[in-house]
């Protein structure tokens, strides 16, 4: 099994595992994979195993946060909490069913298997080599400990082995793939006769009675929605930063303060990692003795290090700056002189001997080269402090004021105006649902109050009030007469064009000659993706039935500006070579689709068979 994992750890299965884990853990939380604790109220029991309420509530919170993070302007009031709770519970139940199924099939990984899988995941590698400090940092960013992550890998990997096995075992008949490819590669020969709208203009006549009738039958379509004109104040971090002046003295001080960050230092390290245990000190002492005797650090790394990835390279970890390694490892590394070997360093991974191979530094850029960048950074830092202060002041002031002029003058802000805002929204910032709801709330719309201060974007806040409110009203016929006339002209033109095309097709099918005033244009052996003809004509040409007895089949397309009659003359099946790459790719694609359907059916089978109890 270990060899199989090594061969596939950078392939499809590993990508599925790490992808599913990262998504699952960030969305559903650790408990969705490894289960919760006992002795707590449960929200469901799956085949005798409880899903604790604590776990459920935690995952609901995480899913709510995930949905908010996907909103351009996060607004908790937009969340459908009932749907979130339902979806979370269904997902936890399905996850539990899959884990139980994998367990029942006896699928499991040993500790060595898990090590081999983790060390080959690209997410944990630096310069193509596994980096334990990056691994720990990534796992901690998921809100997990190393042991939790290893257990998650253990369970999720076996679940995905079943998934991969079902998907990869799907089979598609060669003749089905070949037939589909023949259809895909098919070409068709046809003629097209275009009929312009001008050819039926004498058939299109709109009377006042027609307009009146349409208006009366569709009155609801000609209503002006409820609208408000609003005054508003925008507080923006970016605008604050633009108005902050940075003196040369402040800039120089900031440059000197940032010098250490602006000049980067990277150190290339090699290490020998020994597993912590009763014999660790003895092994380290033996390695130090052999180093002192003149043996190569790289050779000893290959012999002793349990970090199998770096051991192959003589312990080489590549270049890295600060903030990458474990704090104890980093402290020891950055205290070494080039070529020096550290004393034993203990981390959560084990005991290290570290050798500093090389140091590379970049010089601090001259102030003149990065002056604009530093001014912006410093201005934004100052604006951040000012933004929080002004935001609080604006929220308090606007809440107590009966207009916006006072708060604006007090804080040096501008009152702006937006017109024609409906309950569906309006121009920015009234494209924010939360702000619009506030604007149309009873207190603001009819009570004369200001809205609350609403965060409509990243460090952008808005407070607004209604200046004028206009109820919805029926638009008079005089205002919409031209709009109705244009609509009816388009409709009648389409009808007339369709009738003309149908008449031509009827004559052609009867073997009669046709005088349409236009000319047929022929297209020989066009493929489906040809751009020589418009997409509507191509779709119709490839939808017509195959001609029989050397007689063309006919179809039409119609728009408000023209119609086209299509005469399909022949269908030419595409050629398919048995050993073609295209056929092989199609087989794989169809097999993948079939496998996914089979796996979905397998999941449904397990779910339907499971005994699920909900309190």
Coordinates of C-alpha atoms in Angstrom, one line a residue:
X1 CA 0.0 0.0 0.0
X2 CA 2.8 2.4 0.9
X3 CA 4.4 2.1 -2.6
X4 CA 1.0 2.7 -4.2
X5 CA 0.6 5.9 -2.2
X6 CA 4.1 7.0 -3.1
X7 CA 3.3 6.6 -6.8
X8 CA 0.0 8.4 -6.6
X9 CA 0.6 11.0 -3.9
X10 CA 1.2 13.7 -6.5
X11 CA -1.5 12.4 -8.8
X12 CA -5.2 12.5 -9.0
X13 CA -6.0 10.9 -5.7
X14 CA -3.7 13.2 -3.7
X15 CA -5.2 16.2 -5.4
X16 CA -8.7 15.0 -4.5
X17 CA -7.6 14.3 -0.9
X18 CA -6.0 17.7 -0.2
X19 CA -8.7 19.5 -2.1
X20 CA -11.5 17.8 -0.3
X21 CA -9.7 18.2 3.0
X22 CA -9.0 21.9 2.7
X23 CA -12.5 22.6 1.5
X24 CA -14.2 20.3 4.0
X25 CA -12.1 21.5 6.9
X26 CA -12.6 25.2 6.0
X27 CA -16.3 24.7 5.4
X28 CA -17.5 21.9 7.5
X29 CA -14.8 21.9 10.2
X30 CA -12.7 19.1 11.7
X31 CA -15.7 17.5 13.4
X32 CA -17.4 16.8 10.0
X33 CA -14.6 14.4 9.2
X34 CA -13.4 12.8 12.5
X35 CA -16.7 13.1 14.5
X36 CA -17.4 14.8 17.7
X37 CA -17.3 13.8 21.3
X38 CA -19.8 11.7 23.2
X39 CA -21.8 12.6 26.1
X40 CA -23.4 15.7 24.5
X41 CA -26.9 16.4 23.0
X42 CA -27.0 15.0 19.5
X43 CA -28.8 16.3 16.4
X44 CA -28.8 13.0 14.6
X45 CA -27.7 9.4 15.1
X46 CA -26.3 7.5 12.1
X47 CA -26.3 3.7 12.4
X48 CA -25.9 4.1 16.1
X49 CA -23.2 6.8 16.0
X50 CA -24.2 10.3 17.3
X51 CA -23.6 13.6 15.6
X52 CA -23.2 16.0 18.6
X53 CA -25.2 19.2 18.7
X54 CA -21.9 21.1 19.5
X55 CA -20.4 19.8 16.3
X56 CA -23.5 20.7 14.3
X57 CA -23.6 24.3 15.6
X58 CA -20.0 24.8 15.0
X59 CA -20.3 23.7 11.4
X60 CA -23.4 25.9 10.9
X61 CA -21.3 28.8 12.1
X62 CA -18.4 28.0 9.7
X63 CA -20.8 27.6 6.8
X64 CA -22.4 30.9 7.6
X65 CA -19.0 32.5 7.6
X66 CA -18.1 30.9 4.3
X67 CA -21.2 32.2 2.6
X68 CA -20.6 35.7 4.0
X69 CA -17.0 35.6 2.7
X70 CA -18.3 34.9 -0.8
X71 CA -20.5 38.0 -0.8
X72 CA -19.1 41.1 -2.4
X73 CA -20.6 43.1 0.4
X74 CA -21.2 40.7 3.4
X75 CA -24.6 41.0 5.0
X76 CA -25.7 38.5 7.6
X77 CA -29.3 39.4 7.0
X78 CA -29.1 37.8 3.5
X79 CA -28.3 34.4 4.9
X80 CA -31.0 31.7 4.8
X81 CA -30.3 30.2 8.2
X82 CA -32.9 27.5 7.9
X83 CA -31.4 26.3 4.6
X84 CA -27.9 26.4 6.0
X85 CA -28.9 24.3 9.0
X86 CA -30.7 21.8 6.8
X87 CA -27.7 21.5 4.3
X88 CA -25.2 21.2 7.1
X89 CA -27.1 18.4 8.8
X90 CA -27.5 16.5 5.5
X91 CA -23.8 16.9 4.8
X92 CA -22.8 15.6 8.3
X93 CA -25.0 12.6 7.9
X94 CA -23.7 11.8 4.4
X95 CA -20.1 12.2 5.7
X96 CA -20.7 9.9 8.6
X97 CA -22.2 7.3 6.3
X98 CA -19.2 7.3 4.0
X99 CA -16.7 7.0 6.8
X100 CA -18.6 4.1 8.3
X101 CA -18.6 2.4 4.9
X102 CA -14.9 2.8 4.5
X103 CA -14.4 1.4 8.0
X104 CA -16.6 -1.6 7.3
X105 CA -14.5 -2.5 4.2
X106 CA -11.4 -2.6 6.3
X107 CA -9.7 0.3 4.6
X108 CA -7.1 2.1 6.7
X109 CA -3.6 3.7 6.5
X110 CA -0.7 3.0 8.7
X111 CA 1.4 5.8 10.2
X112 CA 4.0 5.2 7.6
X113 CA 1.4 5.5 4.8
X114 CA 0.2 8.8 6.2
X115 CA 3.8 10.1 6.4
X116 CA 4.4 9.1 2.8
X117 CA 1.3 10.8 1.6
X118 CA 1.8 14.1 3.5
X119 CA 5.4 14.5 2.6
X120 CA 4.5 14.3 -1.1
X121 CA 1.7 16.9 -1.1
X122 CA 2.8 20.0 -3.0
X123 CA 1.0 22.3 -0.5
X124 CA 3.7 21.4 2.1
X125 CA 6.8 21.7 -0.1
X126 CA 9.4 24.4 -0.5
X127 CA 11.4 24.3 -3.7
X128 CA 10.0 20.8 -4.5
X129 CA 10.9 19.4 -1.0
X130 CA 8.7 18.7 1.9
X131 CA 9.0 21.4 4.6
X132 CA 7.8 20.4 8.0
X133 CA 7.4 24.0 9.2
X134 CA 5.3 24.9 6.2
X135 CA 3.2 21.8 7.0
X136 CA 2.6 22.8 10.6
X137 CA 1.8 26.4 9.6
X138 CA -0.7 25.3 7.0
X139 CA -2.4 22.8 9.3
X140 CA -2.6 25.4 12.1
X141 CA -4.1 27.9 9.6
X142 CA -6.9 25.3 9.1
X143 CA -7.5 25.5 12.9
X144 CA -6.2 22.0 13.5
X145 CA -3.4 20.3 15.3
X146 CA -1.0 17.9 13.5
X147 CA -2.6 14.9 15.1
X148 CA -6.0 16.0 14.1
X149 CA -4.9 16.5 10.5
X150 CA -3.2 13.1 10.4
X151 CA -6.5 11.5 11.6
X152 CA -8.4 13.4 9.0
X153 CA -6.1 12.2 6.3
X154 CA -6.5 8.7 7.6
X155 CA -10.3 8.8 7.3
X156 CA -10.7 10.9 4.3
X157 CA -8.1 9.0 2.2
X158 CA -9.9 5.7 2.5
X159 CA -13.2 7.3 1.7
X160 CA -11.7 8.7 -1.5
X161 CA -10.1 5.4 -2.3
X162 CA -13.6 4.0 -2.6
X163 CA -14.7 7.0 -4.7
X164 CA -11.7 6.7 -7.0
X165 CA -12.1 3.0 -7.3
X166 CA -15.8 3.3 -8.4
X167 CA -15.1 6.2 -10.8
X168 CA -12.0 4.6 -12.3
X169 CA -13.8 1.2 -12.8
X170 CA -16.5 2.8 -15.0
X171 CA -16.6 1.4 -18.6
X172 CA -17.9 2.9 -21.8
X173 CA -18.5 0.8 -24.8
X174 CA -16.1 1.7 -27.6
X175 CA -18.9 1.8 -30.2
X176 CA -20.8 4.3 -28.1
X177 CA -17.8 6.6 -27.9
X178 CA -17.1 6.1 -31.6
X179 CA -20.7 6.9 -32.6
X180 CA -20.7 10.0 -30.5
X181 CA -17.4 11.2 -32.0
X182 CA -18.8 10.6 -35.5
X183 CA -21.8 12.8 -34.7
X184 CA -19.5 15.4 -33.2
X185 CA -17.3 15.4 -36.3
X186 CA -20.2 15.4 -38.7
X187 CA -20.4 18.0 -41.5
X188 CA -23.4 19.2 -43.4
X189 CA -24.1 20.7 -46.8
X190 CA -27.0 23.2 -47.0
X191 CA -28.3 26.3 -48.6
X192 CA -29.7 29.4 -46.9
X193 CA -32.2 31.9 -48.2
X194 CA -32.3 35.2 -46.2
X195 CA -35.6 37.2 -46.0
X196 CA -35.1 40.8 -44.7
X197 CA -37.7 42.5 -42.7
X198 CA -38.2 45.0 -45.5
X199 CA -39.7 42.1 -47.6
X200 CA -42.7 42.0 -45.2
X201 CA -43.0 45.7 -44.3
X202 CA -46.2 46.0 -46.2
X203 CA -47.7 43.3 -43.9
X204 CA -46.8 45.3 -40.7
X205 CA -49.3 47.9 -39.7
X206 CA -49.9 49.2 -36.1
X207 CA -53.1 51.1 -35.4
X208 CA -54.0 53.3 -32.4
X209 CA -56.5 50.6 -31.5
X210 CA -53.8 48.0 -31.4
X211 CA -51.7 50.1 -29.0
X212 CA -54.7 50.8 -26.8
X213 CA -55.6 47.1 -26.6
X214 CA -52.0 46.1 -25.7
X215 CA -51.8 48.8 -23.0
X216 CA -55.1 47.7 -21.4
X217 CA -54.0 44.0 -21.4
X218 CA -50.6 44.7 -20.0
X219 CA -51.1 47.6 -17.6
X220 CA -48.9 46.0 -14.9
X221 CA -46.0 46.2 -17.3
X222 CA -46.3 50.0 -17.5
X223 CA -46.0 51.0 -13.8
X224 CA -43.4 53.2 -12.4
X225 CA -42.1 51.5 -9.3
X226 CA -41.9 53.1 -5.9
X227 CA -38.9 55.3 -5.8
X228 CA -36.9 57.5 -3.4
X229 CA -34.3 60.2 -3.8
X230 CA -31.7 60.0 -1.1
X231 CA -29.0 62.1 0.5
X232 CA -26.0 60.1 1.8
X233 CA -22.5 60.4 3.3
X234 CA -19.8 58.0 2.3
X235 CA -16.8 57.4 4.6
X236 CA -14.0 55.7 2.8
X237 CA -10.6 54.6 4.1
X238 CA -9.1 55.2 0.6
X239 CA -10.4 58.8 0.5
X240 CA -9.1 59.4 4.0
X241 CA -5.6 58.2 3.0
X242 CA -5.5 60.4 -0.1
X243 CA -6.1 63.5 2.1
X244 CA -3.3 62.6 4.6
X245 CA 0.0 64.5 4.0
X246 CA 3.2 62.6 4.9
X247 CA 6.2 64.8 5.8
X248 CA 9.7 64.0 4.6
X249 CA 10.7 63.5 8.2
X250 CA 7.9 61.0 8.7
X251 CA 8.8 59.2 5.5
X252 CA 12.5 58.9 6.4
X253 CA 11.7 57.6 9.8
X254 CA 9.2 55.0 8.3
X255 CA 11.9 54.0 5.8
X256 CA 14.4 53.4 8.5
X257 CA 11.8 51.5 10.5
X258 CA 11.0 49.3 7.5
X259 CA 14.6 48.7 6.5
X260 CA 14.8 45.3 8.0
X261 CA 11.7 44.2 6.2
X262 CA 12.8 45.8 2.9
X263 CA 16.1 43.9 2.9
X264 CA 15.4 40.2 2.8
X265 CA 17.7 37.5 4.0
X266 CA 17.3 33.9 3.1
X267 CA 19.3 31.0 4.5
X268 CA 19.9 27.6 3.0
X269 CA 19.8 24.9 5.6
X270 CA 20.4 21.2 5.7
X271 CA 19.3 19.1 8.6
X272 CA 19.3 15.6 10.1
X273 CA 16.1 14.8 11.8
X274 CA 15.9 12.1 14.5
X275 CA 12.7 10.8 16.0
X276 CA 12.3 11.8 19.6
X277 CA 12.6 8.9 22.0
X278 CA 14.7 7.1 24.5
X279 CA 17.5 6.6 22.0
X280 CA 17.4 10.0 20.4
X281 CA 20.3 11.5 22.5
X282 CA 22.4 8.4 21.9
X283 CA 21.8 8.6 18.1
X284 CA 22.6 12.4 18.0
X285 CA 25.8 11.8 20.0
X286 CA 26.9 9.2 17.5
X287 CA 26.2 11.5 14.5
X288 CA 28.1 14.4 16.2
X289 CA 31.0 12.1 16.8
X290 CA 31.1 11.0 13.2
X291 CA 30.8 14.7 12.0
X292 CA 33.8 15.6 14.3
X293 CA 35.7 12.7 12.7
X294 CA 35.3 14.4 9.3
X295 CA 32.4 12.5 7.8
X296 CA 30.0 14.3 5.4
X297 CA 26.9 15.9 6.9
X298 CA 25.1 15.0 3.6
X299 CA 26.1 11.3 3.9
X300 CA 25.0 11.1 7.5
X301 CA 21.6 12.8 6.6
X302 CA 21.0 10.1 4.0
X303 CA 21.8 7.4 6.6
X304 CA 20.0 8.7 9.7
X305 CA 17.4 11.4 8.9
X306 CA 13.8 10.3 9.1
X307 CA 12.8 13.2 6.8
X308 CA 13.0 10.9 3.9
X309 CA 12.5 13.7 1.3
X310 CA 15.3 15.9 2.3
X311 CA 17.5 13.0 3.3
X312 CA 17.7 12.0 -0.4
X313 CA 19.3 15.4 -1.0
X314 CA 21.7 15.1 1.9
X315 CA 19.3 16.9 4.2
X316 CA 19.1 20.0 2.0
X317 CA 16.0 22.1 2.7
X318 CA 16.7 24.9 0.3
X319 CA 16.5 28.6 0.9
X320 CA 14.0 30.1 3.3
X321 CA 13.5 33.4 5.1
X322 CA 12.1 34.1 8.6
X323 CA 8.6 32.9 9.5
X324 CA 8.8 29.6 7.7
X325 CA 10.4 27.2 10.1
X326 CA 9.4 26.2 13.7
X327 CA 10.5 29.0 16.0
X328 CA 13.1 26.9 17.7
X329 CA 14.5 25.7 14.4
X330 CA 14.5 29.3 13.0
X331 CA 16.3 30.7 16.1
X332 CA 19.0 28.1 15.8
X333 CA 19.4 28.5 12.1
X334 CA 19.7 32.3 12.2
X335 CA 22.3 32.1 14.9
X336 CA 24.7 29.9 12.9
X337 CA 27.7 31.0 10.8
X338 CA 28.0 29.6 7.3
X339 CA 29.2 26.0 7.4
X340 CA 28.5 25.7 11.2
X341 CA 26.3 22.8 12.6
X342 CA 23.9 23.5 15.5
X343 CA 23.6 21.8 18.8
X344 CA 20.5 19.4 19.0
X345 CA 17.3 21.4 18.4
X346 CA 14.0 19.9 19.6
X347 CA 10.8 20.7 17.8
X348 CA 7.4 19.0 17.5
X349 CA 8.9 16.9 14.6
X350 CA 11.8 15.5 16.6
X351 CA 15.4 16.4 17.2
X352 CA 17.4 18.3 14.5
X353 CA 21.0 18.9 13.8
X354 CA 21.1 21.9 11.5
X355 CA 23.9 23.0 9.2
X356 CA 23.9 26.5 7.6
X357 CA 25.0 26.0 3.9
X358 CA 24.6 29.6 2.5
X359 CA 23.2 33.0 3.1
X360 CA 21.8 35.3 0.4
X361 CA 20.7 38.9 1.0
X362 CA 19.1 41.6 -1.0
X363 CA 20.1 45.2 -0.4
X364 CA 17.6 47.8 0.9
X365 CA 16.2 49.8 -2.1
X366 CA 17.1 53.5 -2.1
X367 CA 14.4 55.7 -0.6
X368 CA 13.8 57.4 -3.9
X369 CA 12.9 54.2 -5.6
X370 CA 10.1 53.3 -3.2
X371 CA 9.1 56.7 -1.9
X372 CA 5.6 56.6 -3.4
X373 CA 4.9 53.1 -2.1
X374 CA 6.0 54.0 1.4
X375 CA 4.0 57.2 1.4
X376 CA 0.9 55.2 0.5
X377 CA 1.6 52.6 3.1
X378 CA 2.1 55.2 5.8
X379 CA -0.9 57.3 4.8
X380 CA -3.1 54.2 4.8
X381 CA -1.8 53.2 8.3
X382 CA -2.6 56.6 9.6
X383 CA -6.0 56.5 7.8
X384 CA -6.8 53.2 9.4
X385 CA -6.6 54.7 12.9
X386 CA -8.6 57.8 11.8
X387 CA -11.2 55.7 9.9
X388 CA -12.2 53.7 13.0
X389 CA -12.4 57.0 15.0
X390 CA -14.5 58.9 12.4
X391 CA -16.7 55.9 11.8
X392 CA -17.7 55.8 15.4
X393 CA -18.3 59.5 15.5
X394 CA -20.4 59.4 12.3
X395 CA -22.5 56.5 13.5
X396 CA -23.2 58.4 16.8
X397 CA -23.8 61.8 15.1
X398 CA -26.0 60.5 12.3
X399 CA -28.1 58.5 14.8
X400 CA -28.9 61.6 16.8
X401 CA -29.2 64.1 13.9
X402 CA -32.4 64.9 12.0
X403 CA -30.4 65.6 8.8
X404 CA -27.0 64.8 7.3
X405 CA -25.7 68.3 6.9
X406 CA -24.7 68.6 10.6
X407 CA -22.7 65.3 10.8
X408 CA -21.1 66.1 7.4
X409 CA -19.9 69.5 8.5
X410 CA -18.7 68.3 11.8
X411 CA -16.5 65.6 10.3
X412 CA -15.5 67.3 7.1
X413 CA -17.4 65.0 4.8
X414 CA -19.6 65.6 1.7
X415 CA -23.3 65.1 1.4
X416 CA -24.2 63.5 -1.9
X417 CA -27.5 62.7 -3.6
X418 CA -28.9 59.7 -5.6
X419 CA -32.2 59.7 -7.4
X420 CA -34.7 57.1 -8.5
X421 CA -33.7 54.3 -6.0
X422 CA -36.2 51.5 -6.0
X423 CA -36.7 48.5 -3.7
X424 CA -34.5 46.6 -6.2
X425 CA -31.7 49.1 -5.7
X426 CA -30.0 51.8 -7.6
X427 CA -26.5 53.2 -8.5
X428 CA -23.7 52.6 -6.0
X429 CA -23.7 52.6 -3.1
X430 CA -27.4 51.7 -3.3
X431 CA -26.6 48.5 -5.0
X432 CA -26.1 47.1 -1.5
X433 CA -29.1 45.1 -0.4
X434 CA -28.7 46.0 3.3
X435 CA -28.5 49.7 2.7
X436 CA -31.6 49.6 0.4
X437 CA -33.6 47.7 3.0
X438 CA -32.7 50.3 5.6
X439 CA -33.7 53.1 3.2
X440 CA -37.1 51.6 2.7
X441 CA -37.7 50.7 6.3
X442 CA -40.6 52.3 8.1
X443 CA -38.5 54.6 10.4
X444 CA -36.4 55.9 7.5
X445 CA -39.0 56.0 4.7
X446 CA -41.9 57.6 6.8
X447 CA -40.4 58.5 10.1
X448 CA -37.7 60.9 8.8
X449 CA -34.8 59.1 10.5
X450 CA -31.3 58.5 9.0
X451 CA -30.3 54.9 8.2
X452 CA -27.8 53.2 10.4
X453 CA -24.2 53.4 9.3
X454 CA -23.9 50.5 6.8
X455 CA -20.6 48.9 5.7
X456 CA -21.1 48.5 2.0
X457 CA -17.6 47.5 1.1
X458 CA -14.0 47.0 2.3
X459 CA -13.5 50.0 4.7
X460 CA -16.4 51.9 3.0
X461 CA -19.4 52.9 5.2
X462 CA -22.5 54.8 4.2
X463 CA -25.3 56.6 6.1
X464 CA -28.4 57.9 4.1
X465 CA -31.8 59.5 4.5
X466 CA -34.8 59.9 2.3
X467 CA -35.2 63.3 0.6
X468 CA -38.3 62.5 -1.5
X469 CA -40.5 59.4 -1.7
X470 CA -42.7 58.6 -4.7
X471 CA -45.3 55.9 -4.6
X472 CA -45.6 53.5 -7.4
X473 CA -48.0 54.8 -10.1
X474 CA -49.5 53.7 -13.4
X475 CA -47.8 55.4 -16.4
X476 CA -50.3 57.0 -18.8
X477 CA -50.6 55.6 -22.3
X478 CA -49.2 58.8 -23.7
X479 CA -45.8 58.2 -22.0
X480 CA -45.5 54.6 -23.3
X481 CA -47.2 54.8 -26.7
X482 CA -43.9 54.8 -28.6
X483 CA -42.5 51.9 -26.5
X484 CA -45.7 49.9 -27.2
X485 CA -45.6 50.7 -30.9
X486 CA -42.0 49.4 -31.2
X487 CA -42.9 46.2 -29.4
X488 CA -45.9 45.5 -31.6
X489 CA -43.9 46.3 -34.7
X490 CA -41.3 43.7 -33.7
X491 CA -43.9 41.1 -32.9
X492 CA -45.8 41.6 -36.2
X493 CA -42.6 41.6 -38.2
X494 CA -41.6 38.3 -36.7
X495 CA -45.0 36.8 -37.4
X496 CA -44.9 38.0 -41.0
X497 CA -41.4 36.7 -41.5
X498 CA -42.4 33.3 -40.1
X499 CA -45.4 33.2 -42.4
X500 CA -43.2 34.1 -45.4
X501 CA -40.6 31.4 -44.5
X502 CA -43.3 28.8 -44.0
X503 CA -44.9 29.6 -47.3
X504 CA -41.5 29.2 -49.1
X505 CA -40.9 25.9 -47.3
X506 CA -44.3 24.6 -48.3
X507 CA -43.7 25.3 -52.0
X508 CA -40.2 23.8 -51.8
X509 CA -41.5 20.6 -50.3
X510 CA -44.2 20.5 -53.0
X511 CA -41.6 20.7 -55.7
X512 CA -42.7 24.2 -56.8
X513 CA -40.3 27.0 -57.8
X514 CA -39.9 29.9 -55.5
X515 CA -39.5 33.6 -56.3
X516 CA -38.5 35.2 -53.0
X517 CA -36.6 38.2 -54.3
X518 CA -33.4 36.8 -52.7
X519 CA -30.6 34.4 -53.6
X520 CA -29.7 31.1 -52.1
X521 CA -26.2 30.9 -50.6
X522 CA -24.6 27.4 -50.5
X523 CA -22.3 26.0 -47.8
X524 CA -20.4 22.8 -48.4
X525 CA -19.5 20.4 -45.7
X526 CA -19.5 22.8 -42.7
X527 CA -18.5 21.5 -39.3
X528 CA -20.5 22.2 -36.2
X529 CA -18.0 24.8 -35.0
X530 CA -17.9 26.7 -38.3
X531 CA -18.1 30.5 -38.0
X532 CA -19.1 31.0 -41.7
X533 CA -22.7 31.1 -40.7
X534 CA -24.5 32.7 -37.8
X535 CA -25.1 30.4 -34.7
X536 CA -28.9 30.4 -35.0
X537 CA -28.7 29.1 -38.6
X538 CA -26.0 26.6 -37.7
X539 CA -28.0 25.2 -34.8
X540 CA -31.1 24.8 -37.1
X541 CA -29.0 23.2 -39.9
X542 CA -27.6 20.6 -37.5
X543 CA -31.0 20.0 -35.9
X544 CA -32.8 19.0 -39.2
X545 CA -33.4 15.3 -39.9
X546 CA -31.1 13.6 -42.4
X547 CA -32.3 14.0 -46.0
X548 CA -33.8 10.9 -47.6
X549 CA -34.2 9.9 -51.3
X550 CA -32.0 12.8 -52.4
X551 CA -34.7 15.2 -51.2
X552 CA -33.6 18.2 -49.0
X553 CA -35.1 18.8 -45.6
X554 CA -36.1 22.3 -44.6
X555 CA -36.2 24.5 -41.6
X556 CA -36.2 28.2 -40.6
X557 CA -34.9 30.7 -38.1
X558 CA -36.8 34.0 -37.4
X559 CA -35.8 37.2 -35.6
X560 CA -37.3 40.7 -35.6
X561 CA -35.0 41.8 -38.4
X562 CA -34.8 38.8 -40.8
X563 CA -35.7 35.2 -41.4
X564 CA -33.7 32.4 -43.0
X565 CA -34.9 29.3 -44.8
X566 CA -32.4 26.4 -44.6
X567 CA -32.4 23.6 -47.1
X568 CA -30.3 20.7 -45.8
X569 CA -28.9 18.7 -48.7
X570 CA -26.6 16.1 -47.2
X571 CA -25.1 14.9 -44.0
X572 CA -21.5 13.6 -43.9
X573 CA -20.6 11.4 -40.9
X574 CA -17.3 12.2 -39.3
X575 CA -14.4 9.7 -39.7
X576 CA -13.0 8.1 -36.5
X577 CA -9.7 6.3 -36.3
X578 CA -9.6 3.5 -33.8
X579 CA -6.3 4.7 -32.4
X580 CA -7.0 8.4 -32.5
X581 CA -6.1 10.6 -29.5
X582 CA -9.5 12.3 -29.8
X583 CA -11.4 9.0 -29.4
X584 CA -9.3 8.0 -26.4
X585 CA -9.9 11.3 -24.7
X586 CA -13.7 11.0 -25.4
X587 CA -13.7 7.5 -23.9
X588 CA -12.0 8.7 -20.8
X589 CA -14.4 11.7 -20.5
X590 CA -17.5 9.5 -20.9
X591 CA -16.1 6.9 -18.5
X592 CA -15.4 9.7 -15.9
X593 CA -19.0 10.9 -16.3
X594 CA -20.3 7.4 -15.9
X595 CA -18.1 6.8 -12.9
X596 CA -19.3 9.9 -11.2
X597 CA -22.9 8.9 -11.8
X598 CA -22.2 5.5 -10.3
X599 CA -20.5 7.0 -7.3
X600 CA -23.5 9.3 -6.7
X601 CA -25.8 6.3 -6.9
X602 CA -23.5 4.4 -4.5
X603 CA -23.7 7.4 -2.0
X604 CA -27.5 7.4 -2.3
X605 CA -27.6 3.7 -1.7
X606 CA -25.6 4.0 1.5
X607 CA -27.6 7.0 2.6
X608 CA -31.0 5.2 2.0
X609 CA -29.8 2.1 3.8
X610 CA -28.5 4.0 6.8
X611 CA -30.6 4.1 10.0
X612 CA -30.8 7.8 10.7
X613 CA -32.6 9.1 13.8
X614 CA -33.3 12.8 14.4
X615 CA -34.5 14.0 17.8

